[in-house]
mmCIF file of C-alpha atoms and ligand atoms in Angstrom:
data_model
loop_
_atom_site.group_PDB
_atom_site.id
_atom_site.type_symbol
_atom_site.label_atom_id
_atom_site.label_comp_id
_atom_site.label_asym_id
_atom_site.label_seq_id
_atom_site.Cartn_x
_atom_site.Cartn_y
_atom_site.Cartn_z
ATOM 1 C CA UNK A 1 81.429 117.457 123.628
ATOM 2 C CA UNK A 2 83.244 115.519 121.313
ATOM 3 C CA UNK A 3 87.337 115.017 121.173
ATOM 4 C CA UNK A 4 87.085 116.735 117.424
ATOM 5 C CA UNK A 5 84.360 119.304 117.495
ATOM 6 C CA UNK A 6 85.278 121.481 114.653
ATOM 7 C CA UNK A 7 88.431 119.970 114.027
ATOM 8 C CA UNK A 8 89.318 119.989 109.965
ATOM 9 C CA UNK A 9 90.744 116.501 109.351
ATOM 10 C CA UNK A 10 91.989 115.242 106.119
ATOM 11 C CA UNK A 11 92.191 111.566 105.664
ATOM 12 C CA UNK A 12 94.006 110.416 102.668
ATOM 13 C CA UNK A 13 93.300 106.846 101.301
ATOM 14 C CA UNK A 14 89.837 108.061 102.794
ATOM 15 C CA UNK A 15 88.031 105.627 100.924
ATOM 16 C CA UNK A 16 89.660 102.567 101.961
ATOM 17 C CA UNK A 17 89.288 100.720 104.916
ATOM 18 C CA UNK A 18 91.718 101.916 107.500
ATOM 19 C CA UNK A 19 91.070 105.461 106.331
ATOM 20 C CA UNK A 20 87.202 105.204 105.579
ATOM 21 C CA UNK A 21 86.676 103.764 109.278
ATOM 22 C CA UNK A 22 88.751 106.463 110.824
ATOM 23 C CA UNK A 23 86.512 109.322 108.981
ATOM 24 C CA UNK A 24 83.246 107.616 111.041
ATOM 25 C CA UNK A 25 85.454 107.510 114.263
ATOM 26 C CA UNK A 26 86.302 111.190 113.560
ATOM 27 C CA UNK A 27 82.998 112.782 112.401
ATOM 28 C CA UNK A 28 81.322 111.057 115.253
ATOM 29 C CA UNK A 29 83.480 112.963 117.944
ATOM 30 C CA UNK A 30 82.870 116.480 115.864
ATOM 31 C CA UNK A 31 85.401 116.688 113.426
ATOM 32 C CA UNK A 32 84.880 118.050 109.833
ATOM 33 C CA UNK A 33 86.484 115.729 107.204
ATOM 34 C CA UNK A 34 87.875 115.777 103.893
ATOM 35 C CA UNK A 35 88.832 112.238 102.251
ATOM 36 C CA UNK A 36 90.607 111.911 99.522
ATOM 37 C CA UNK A 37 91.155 109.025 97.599
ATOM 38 C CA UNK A 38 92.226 107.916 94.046
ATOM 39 C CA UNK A 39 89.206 107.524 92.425
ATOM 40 C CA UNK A 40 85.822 109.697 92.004
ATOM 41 C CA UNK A 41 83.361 106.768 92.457
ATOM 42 C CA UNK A 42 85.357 106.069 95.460
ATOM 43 C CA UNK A 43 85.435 108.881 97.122
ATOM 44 C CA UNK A 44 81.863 109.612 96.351
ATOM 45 C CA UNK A 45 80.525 106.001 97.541
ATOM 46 C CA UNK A 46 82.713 106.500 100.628
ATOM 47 C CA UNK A 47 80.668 110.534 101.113
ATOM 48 C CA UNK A 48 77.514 108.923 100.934
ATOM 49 C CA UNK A 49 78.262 106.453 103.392
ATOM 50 C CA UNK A 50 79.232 109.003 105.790
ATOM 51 C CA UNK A 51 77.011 110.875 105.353
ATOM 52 C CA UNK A 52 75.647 114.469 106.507
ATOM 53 C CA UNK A 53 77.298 117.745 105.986
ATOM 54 C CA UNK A 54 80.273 117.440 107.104
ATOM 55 C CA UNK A 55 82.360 115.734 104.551
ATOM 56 C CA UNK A 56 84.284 116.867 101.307
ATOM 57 C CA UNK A 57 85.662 113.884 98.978
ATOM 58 C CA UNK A 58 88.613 114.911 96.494
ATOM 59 C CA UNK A 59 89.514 112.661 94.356
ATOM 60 C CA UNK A 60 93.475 112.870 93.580
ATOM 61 C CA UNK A 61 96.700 110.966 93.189
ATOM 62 C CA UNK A 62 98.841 111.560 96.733
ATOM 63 C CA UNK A 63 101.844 111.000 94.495
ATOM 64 C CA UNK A 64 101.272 114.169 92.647
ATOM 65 C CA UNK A 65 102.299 117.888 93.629
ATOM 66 C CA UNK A 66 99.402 119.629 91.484
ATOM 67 C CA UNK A 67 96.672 117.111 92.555
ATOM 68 C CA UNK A 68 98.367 117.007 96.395
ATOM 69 C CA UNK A 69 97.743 121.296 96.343
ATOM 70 C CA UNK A 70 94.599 121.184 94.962
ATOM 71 C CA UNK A 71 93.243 118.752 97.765
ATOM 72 C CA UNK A 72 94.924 121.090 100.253
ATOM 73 C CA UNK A 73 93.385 123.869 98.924
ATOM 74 C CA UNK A 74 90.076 122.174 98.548
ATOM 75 C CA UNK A 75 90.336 121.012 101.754
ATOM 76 C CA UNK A 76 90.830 125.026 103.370
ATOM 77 C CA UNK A 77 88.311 126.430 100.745
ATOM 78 C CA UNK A 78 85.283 124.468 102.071
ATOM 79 C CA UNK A 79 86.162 124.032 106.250
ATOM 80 C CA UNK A 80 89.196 126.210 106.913
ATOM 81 C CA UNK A 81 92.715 125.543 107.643
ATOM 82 C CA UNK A 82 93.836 121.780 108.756
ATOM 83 C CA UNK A 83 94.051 120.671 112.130
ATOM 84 C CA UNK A 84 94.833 116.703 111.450
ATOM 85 C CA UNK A 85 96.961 115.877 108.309
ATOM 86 C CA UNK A 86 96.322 111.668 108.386
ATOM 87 C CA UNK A 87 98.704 110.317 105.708
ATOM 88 C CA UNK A 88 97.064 107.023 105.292
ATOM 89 C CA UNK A 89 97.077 106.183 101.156
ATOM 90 C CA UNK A 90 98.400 103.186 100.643
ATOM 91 C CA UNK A 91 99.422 100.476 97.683
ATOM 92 C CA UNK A 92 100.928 96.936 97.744
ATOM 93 C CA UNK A 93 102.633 94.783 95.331
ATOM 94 C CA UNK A 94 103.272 91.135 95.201
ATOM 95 C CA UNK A 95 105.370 88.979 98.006
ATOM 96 C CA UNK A 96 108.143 87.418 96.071
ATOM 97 C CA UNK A 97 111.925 87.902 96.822
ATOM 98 C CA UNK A 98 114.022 90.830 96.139
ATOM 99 C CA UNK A 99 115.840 89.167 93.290
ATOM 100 C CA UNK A 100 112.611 88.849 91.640
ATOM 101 C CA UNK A 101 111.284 92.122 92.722
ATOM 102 C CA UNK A 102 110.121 94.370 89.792
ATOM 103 C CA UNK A 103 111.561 97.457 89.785
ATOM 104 C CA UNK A 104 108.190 99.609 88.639
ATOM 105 C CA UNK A 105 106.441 98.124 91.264
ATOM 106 C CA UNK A 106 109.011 99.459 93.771
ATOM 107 C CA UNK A 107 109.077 102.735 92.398
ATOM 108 C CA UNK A 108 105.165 102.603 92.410
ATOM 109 C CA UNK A 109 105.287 101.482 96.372
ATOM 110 C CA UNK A 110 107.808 104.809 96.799
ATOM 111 C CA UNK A 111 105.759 106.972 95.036
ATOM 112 C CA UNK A 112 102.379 106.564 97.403
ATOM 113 C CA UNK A 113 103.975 105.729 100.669
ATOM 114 C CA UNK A 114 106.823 108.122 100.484
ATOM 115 C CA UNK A 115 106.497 111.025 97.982
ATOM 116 C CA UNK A 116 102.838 111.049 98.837
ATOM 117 C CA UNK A 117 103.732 111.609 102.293
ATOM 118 C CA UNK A 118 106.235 114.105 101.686
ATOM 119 C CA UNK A 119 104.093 115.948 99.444
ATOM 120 C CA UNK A 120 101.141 116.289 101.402
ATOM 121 C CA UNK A 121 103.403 117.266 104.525
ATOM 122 C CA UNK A 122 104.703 119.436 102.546
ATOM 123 C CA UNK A 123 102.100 121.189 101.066
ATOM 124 C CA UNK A 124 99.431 120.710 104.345
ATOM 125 C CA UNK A 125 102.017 121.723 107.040
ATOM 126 C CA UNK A 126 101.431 125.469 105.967
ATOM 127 C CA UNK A 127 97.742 125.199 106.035
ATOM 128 C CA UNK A 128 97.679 123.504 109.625
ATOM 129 C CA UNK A 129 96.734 125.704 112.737
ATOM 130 C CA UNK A 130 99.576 125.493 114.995
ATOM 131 C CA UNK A 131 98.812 122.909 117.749
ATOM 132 C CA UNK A 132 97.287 120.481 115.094
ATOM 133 C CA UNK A 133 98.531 116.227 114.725
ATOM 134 C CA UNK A 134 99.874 114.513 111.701
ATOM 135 C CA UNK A 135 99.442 111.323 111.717
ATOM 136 C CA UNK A 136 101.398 108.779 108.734
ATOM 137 C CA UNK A 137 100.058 105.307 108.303
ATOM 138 C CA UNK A 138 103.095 103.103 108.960
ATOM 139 C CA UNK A 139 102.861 99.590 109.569
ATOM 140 C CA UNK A 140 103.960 97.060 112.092
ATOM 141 C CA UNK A 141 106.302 96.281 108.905
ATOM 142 C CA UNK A 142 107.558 99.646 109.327
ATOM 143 C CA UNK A 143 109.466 98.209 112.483
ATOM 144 C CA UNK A 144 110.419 94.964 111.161
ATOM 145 C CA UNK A 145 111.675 93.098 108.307
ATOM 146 C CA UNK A 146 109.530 90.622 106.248
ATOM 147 C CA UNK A 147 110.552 88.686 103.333
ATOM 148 C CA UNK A 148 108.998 89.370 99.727
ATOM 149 C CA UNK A 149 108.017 92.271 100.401
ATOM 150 C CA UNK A 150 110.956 94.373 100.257
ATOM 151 C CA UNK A 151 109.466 98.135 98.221
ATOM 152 C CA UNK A 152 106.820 97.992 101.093
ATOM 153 C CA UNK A 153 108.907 97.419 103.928
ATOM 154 C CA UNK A 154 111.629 99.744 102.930
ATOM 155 C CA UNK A 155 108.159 102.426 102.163
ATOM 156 C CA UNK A 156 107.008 102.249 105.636
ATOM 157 C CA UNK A 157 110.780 102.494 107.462
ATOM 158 C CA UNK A 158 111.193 105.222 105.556
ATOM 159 C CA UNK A 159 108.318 106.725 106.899
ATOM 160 C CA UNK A 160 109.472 106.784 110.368
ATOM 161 C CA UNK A 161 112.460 108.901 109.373
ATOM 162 C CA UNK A 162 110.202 111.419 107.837
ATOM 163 C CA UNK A 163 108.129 111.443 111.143
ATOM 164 C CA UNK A 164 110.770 111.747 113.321
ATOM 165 C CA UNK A 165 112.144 115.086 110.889
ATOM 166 C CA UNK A 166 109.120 116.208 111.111
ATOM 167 C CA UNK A 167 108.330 116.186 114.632
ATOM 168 C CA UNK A 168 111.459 118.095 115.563
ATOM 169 C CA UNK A 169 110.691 120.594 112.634
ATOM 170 C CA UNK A 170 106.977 120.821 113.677
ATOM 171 C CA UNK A 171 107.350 120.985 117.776
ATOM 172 C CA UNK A 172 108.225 125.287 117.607
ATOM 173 C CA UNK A 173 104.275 124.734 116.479
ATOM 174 C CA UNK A 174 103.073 122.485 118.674
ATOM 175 C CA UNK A 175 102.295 120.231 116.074
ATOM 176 C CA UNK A 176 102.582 116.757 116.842
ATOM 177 C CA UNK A 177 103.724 113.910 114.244
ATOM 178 C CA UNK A 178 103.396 110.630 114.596
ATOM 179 C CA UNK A 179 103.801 107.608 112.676
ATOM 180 C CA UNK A 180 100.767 104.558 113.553
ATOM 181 C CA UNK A 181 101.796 101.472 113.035
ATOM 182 C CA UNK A 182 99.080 98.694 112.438
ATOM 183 C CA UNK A 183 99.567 94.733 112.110
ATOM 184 C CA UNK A 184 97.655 92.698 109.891
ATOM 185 C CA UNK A 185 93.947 93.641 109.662
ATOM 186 C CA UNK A 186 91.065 92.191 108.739
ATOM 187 C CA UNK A 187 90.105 93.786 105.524
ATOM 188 C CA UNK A 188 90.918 93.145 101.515
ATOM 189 C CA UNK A 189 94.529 94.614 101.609
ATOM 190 C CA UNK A 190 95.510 92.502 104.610
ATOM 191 C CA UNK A 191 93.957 89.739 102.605
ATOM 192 C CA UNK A 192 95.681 90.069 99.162
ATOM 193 C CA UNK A 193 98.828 89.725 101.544
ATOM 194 C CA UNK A 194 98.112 87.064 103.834
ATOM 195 C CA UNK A 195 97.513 85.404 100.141
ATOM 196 C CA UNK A 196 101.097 86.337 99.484
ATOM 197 C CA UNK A 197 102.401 85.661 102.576
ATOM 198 C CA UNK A 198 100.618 82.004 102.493
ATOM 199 C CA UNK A 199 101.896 80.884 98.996
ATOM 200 C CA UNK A 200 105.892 82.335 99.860
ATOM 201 C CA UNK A 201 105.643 79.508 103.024
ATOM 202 C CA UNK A 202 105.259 76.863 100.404
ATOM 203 C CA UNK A 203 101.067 76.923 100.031
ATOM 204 C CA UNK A 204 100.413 77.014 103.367
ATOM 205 C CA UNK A 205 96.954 79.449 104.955
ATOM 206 C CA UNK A 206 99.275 82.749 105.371
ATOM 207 C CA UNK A 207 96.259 84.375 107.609
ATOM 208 C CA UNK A 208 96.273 81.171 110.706
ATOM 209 C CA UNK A 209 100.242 81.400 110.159
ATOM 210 C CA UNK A 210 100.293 85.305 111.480
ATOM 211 C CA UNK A 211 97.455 85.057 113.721
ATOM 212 C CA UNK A 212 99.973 82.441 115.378
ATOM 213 C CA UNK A 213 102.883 84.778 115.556
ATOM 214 C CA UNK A 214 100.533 87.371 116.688
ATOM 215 C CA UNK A 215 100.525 87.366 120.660
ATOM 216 C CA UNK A 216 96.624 88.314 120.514
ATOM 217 C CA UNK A 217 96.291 85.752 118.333
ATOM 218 C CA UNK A 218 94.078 87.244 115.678
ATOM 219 C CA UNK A 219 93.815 90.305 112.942
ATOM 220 C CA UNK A 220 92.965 93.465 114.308
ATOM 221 C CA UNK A 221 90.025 95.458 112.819
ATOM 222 C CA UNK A 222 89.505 98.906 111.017
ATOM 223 C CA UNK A 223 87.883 99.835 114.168
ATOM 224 C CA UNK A 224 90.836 99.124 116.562
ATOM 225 C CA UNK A 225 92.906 101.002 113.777
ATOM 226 C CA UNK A 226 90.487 104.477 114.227
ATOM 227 C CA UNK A 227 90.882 103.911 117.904
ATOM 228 C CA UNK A 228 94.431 104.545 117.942
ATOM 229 C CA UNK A 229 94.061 107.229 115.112
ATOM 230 C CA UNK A 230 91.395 109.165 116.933
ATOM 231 C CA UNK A 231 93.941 108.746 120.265
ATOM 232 C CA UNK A 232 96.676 110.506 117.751
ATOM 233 C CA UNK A 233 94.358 112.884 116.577
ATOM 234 C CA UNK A 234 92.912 114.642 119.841
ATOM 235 C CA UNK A 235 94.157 115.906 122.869
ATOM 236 C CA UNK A 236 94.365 112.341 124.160
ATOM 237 C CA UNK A 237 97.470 112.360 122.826
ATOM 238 C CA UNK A 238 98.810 116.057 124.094
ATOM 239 C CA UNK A 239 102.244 115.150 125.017
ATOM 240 C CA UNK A 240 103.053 112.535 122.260
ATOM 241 C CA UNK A 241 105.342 112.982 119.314
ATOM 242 C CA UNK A 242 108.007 111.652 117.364
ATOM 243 C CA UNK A 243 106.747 108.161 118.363
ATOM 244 C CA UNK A 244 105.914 104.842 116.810
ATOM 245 C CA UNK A 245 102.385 104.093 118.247
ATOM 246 C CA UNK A 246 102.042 100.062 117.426
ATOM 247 C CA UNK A 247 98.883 98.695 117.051
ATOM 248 C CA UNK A 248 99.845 95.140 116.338
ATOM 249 C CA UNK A 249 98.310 92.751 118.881
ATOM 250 C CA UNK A 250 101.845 92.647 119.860
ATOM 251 C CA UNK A 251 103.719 91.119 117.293
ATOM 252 C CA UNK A 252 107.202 92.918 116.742
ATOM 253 C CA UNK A 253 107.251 92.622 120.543
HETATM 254 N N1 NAD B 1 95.284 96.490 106.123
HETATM 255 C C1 NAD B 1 96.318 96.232 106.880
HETATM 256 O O1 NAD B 1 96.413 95.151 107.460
HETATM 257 C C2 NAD B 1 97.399 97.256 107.052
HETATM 258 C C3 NAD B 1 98.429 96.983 107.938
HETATM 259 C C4 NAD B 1 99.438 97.912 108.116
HETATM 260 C C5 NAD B 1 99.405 99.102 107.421
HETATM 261 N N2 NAD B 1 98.400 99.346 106.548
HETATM 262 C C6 NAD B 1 98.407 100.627 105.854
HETATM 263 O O2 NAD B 1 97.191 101.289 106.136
HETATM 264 C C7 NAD B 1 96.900 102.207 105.093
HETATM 265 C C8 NAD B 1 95.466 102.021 104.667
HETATM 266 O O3 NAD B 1 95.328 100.703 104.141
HETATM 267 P P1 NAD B 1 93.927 99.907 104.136
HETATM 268 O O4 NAD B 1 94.125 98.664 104.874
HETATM 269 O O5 NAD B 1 92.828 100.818 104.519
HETATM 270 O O6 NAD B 1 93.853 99.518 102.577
HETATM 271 P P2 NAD B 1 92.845 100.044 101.450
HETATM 272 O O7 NAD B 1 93.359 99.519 100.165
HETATM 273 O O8 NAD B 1 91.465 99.718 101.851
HETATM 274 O O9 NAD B 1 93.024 101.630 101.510
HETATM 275 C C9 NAD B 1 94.116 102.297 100.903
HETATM 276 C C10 NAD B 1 93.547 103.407 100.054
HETATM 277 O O10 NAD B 1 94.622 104.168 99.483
HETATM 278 C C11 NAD B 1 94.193 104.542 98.192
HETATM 279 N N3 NAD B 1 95.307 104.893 97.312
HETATM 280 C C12 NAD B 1 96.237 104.058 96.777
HETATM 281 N N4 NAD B 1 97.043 104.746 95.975
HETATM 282 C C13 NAD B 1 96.635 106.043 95.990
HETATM 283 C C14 NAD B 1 97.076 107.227 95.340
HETATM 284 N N5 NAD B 1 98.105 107.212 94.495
HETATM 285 N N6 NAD B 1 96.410 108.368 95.595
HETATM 286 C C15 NAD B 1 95.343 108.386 96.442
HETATM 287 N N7 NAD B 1 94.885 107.296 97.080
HETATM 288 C C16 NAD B 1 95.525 106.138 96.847
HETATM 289 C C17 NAD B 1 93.440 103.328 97.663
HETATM 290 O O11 NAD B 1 92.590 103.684 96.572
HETATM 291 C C18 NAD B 1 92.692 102.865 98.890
HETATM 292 O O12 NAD B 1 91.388 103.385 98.970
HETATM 293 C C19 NAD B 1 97.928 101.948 103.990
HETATM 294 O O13 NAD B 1 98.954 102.919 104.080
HETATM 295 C C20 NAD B 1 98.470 100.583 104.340
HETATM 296 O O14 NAD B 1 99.772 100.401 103.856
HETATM 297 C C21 NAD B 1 97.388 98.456 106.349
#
């Protein structure tokens, strides 16, 4: 018995890290998954690398209503209707002040974090079976300020209003939405930002600088991240919505 079996998941930013890693952790406790990502070759590397039959990829942009239906509807035409909506797509721009923000980029940030959230709530919520989970990829910069980086910041508070509207709008279903909220991982997005994060501090290594703030000391993994999205996912989690689940190693304390 697995904590999925037969459970319809749809991952999007499936073909990333966080999302790609999540799709093993869910496929491997039952679950039937759909990923969809931006790009064909990525979603297709990312089926093959799951493997079996058991996996649809759909390429689409989250920030788009036609393309977000048309991954719903994909999604329902091959397994059935949805019982795990995981909002994970995610984009980043550079760390440099708000003066010097550009203002496409922050629109750009909006438009995957937030829109693409919306939409796909919007447009999966009907297709869920009543007692299903949404999950939204947050961050632990969802909970806290950090400097340069103000369109993604802003992004991932945001999200925890649209969580917390959803949860109460959801609950006469027994769906459960929650926001998870990881600190920095060890993968090629955390990377491109540590970068950032490094050079902003005056050229110092912007990785050793968080994994000092961190109270674990150290970059999570993809792994840890599935962990606490599989916990959101099942049962596990039966009595838990409208919450902020941190997986951080601790560091907005
Ligand atoms: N890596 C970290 O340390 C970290 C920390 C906190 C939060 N997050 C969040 O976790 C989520 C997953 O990030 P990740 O670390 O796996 O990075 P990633 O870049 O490996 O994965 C993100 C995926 O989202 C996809 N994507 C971007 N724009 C899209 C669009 N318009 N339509 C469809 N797909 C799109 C990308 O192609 C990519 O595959 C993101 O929301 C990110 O903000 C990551």
């Amino acid at each position: 018995m697995g904590l999925l079996d037969n459970k319809v998941c749809l991952i999007t930013g499936g073909a990333g890290s966080l999302g790609l890693a999540s799709a093993k952790k869910f496929l491997a406790e039952g679950a039937k998954v759909a990923i969809v990502d931006l790009r064909e070759a990525d979603v297709e590397r990312a089926k093959s690398e799951l493997g079996g039959s058991n996996v649809e990829a759909i390429a689409a942009d989250v920030s788009q209503a036609d393309a977000t239906k048309r991954y719903i509807d994909r999604t329902v035409s091959r397994f059935g209707k949805i019982d795990v909506l995981f909002s994970n797509a995610g984009n980043q721009g550079p760390i440099t002040p708000t003066t010097e923000y550009p203002e496409d980029i922050f629109d750009a940030i909006m438009a995957v974090h937030v829109r693409g959230s919306f939409l796909c709530c919007k447009y999966g919520l009907p297709q869920m079976n009543d007692g299903g989970s949404v999950i939204i990829t947050s961050s632990v910069v969802g909970a806290m300020g950090a400097p340069g980086s103000v369109a993604y910041v802003t992004a991932k508070h945001a999200l925890v209003g649209m969580m917390r509207t959803l949860a109460k709008e959801c609950a006469r279903r027994n769906i459960r939405v929650n926001t998870l909220h990881p600190g920095p991982i060890d993968n090629e997005f955390q990377a491109r930002i540590d970068a950032g994060i490094g050079k902003l501090a005056g050229g110092v290594d912007g990785r050793k600088l968080l994994d000092s703030a961190i109270p674990l000391g150290r970059h999570g993994t993809p792994e840890e991240i599935a962990g606490s999205a599989l916990y959101l996912a099942s049962g596990l989690s039966g009595f838990v919505t409208g919450t902020m689940v941190m997986a951080d190693g601790g560091l907005r304390g």
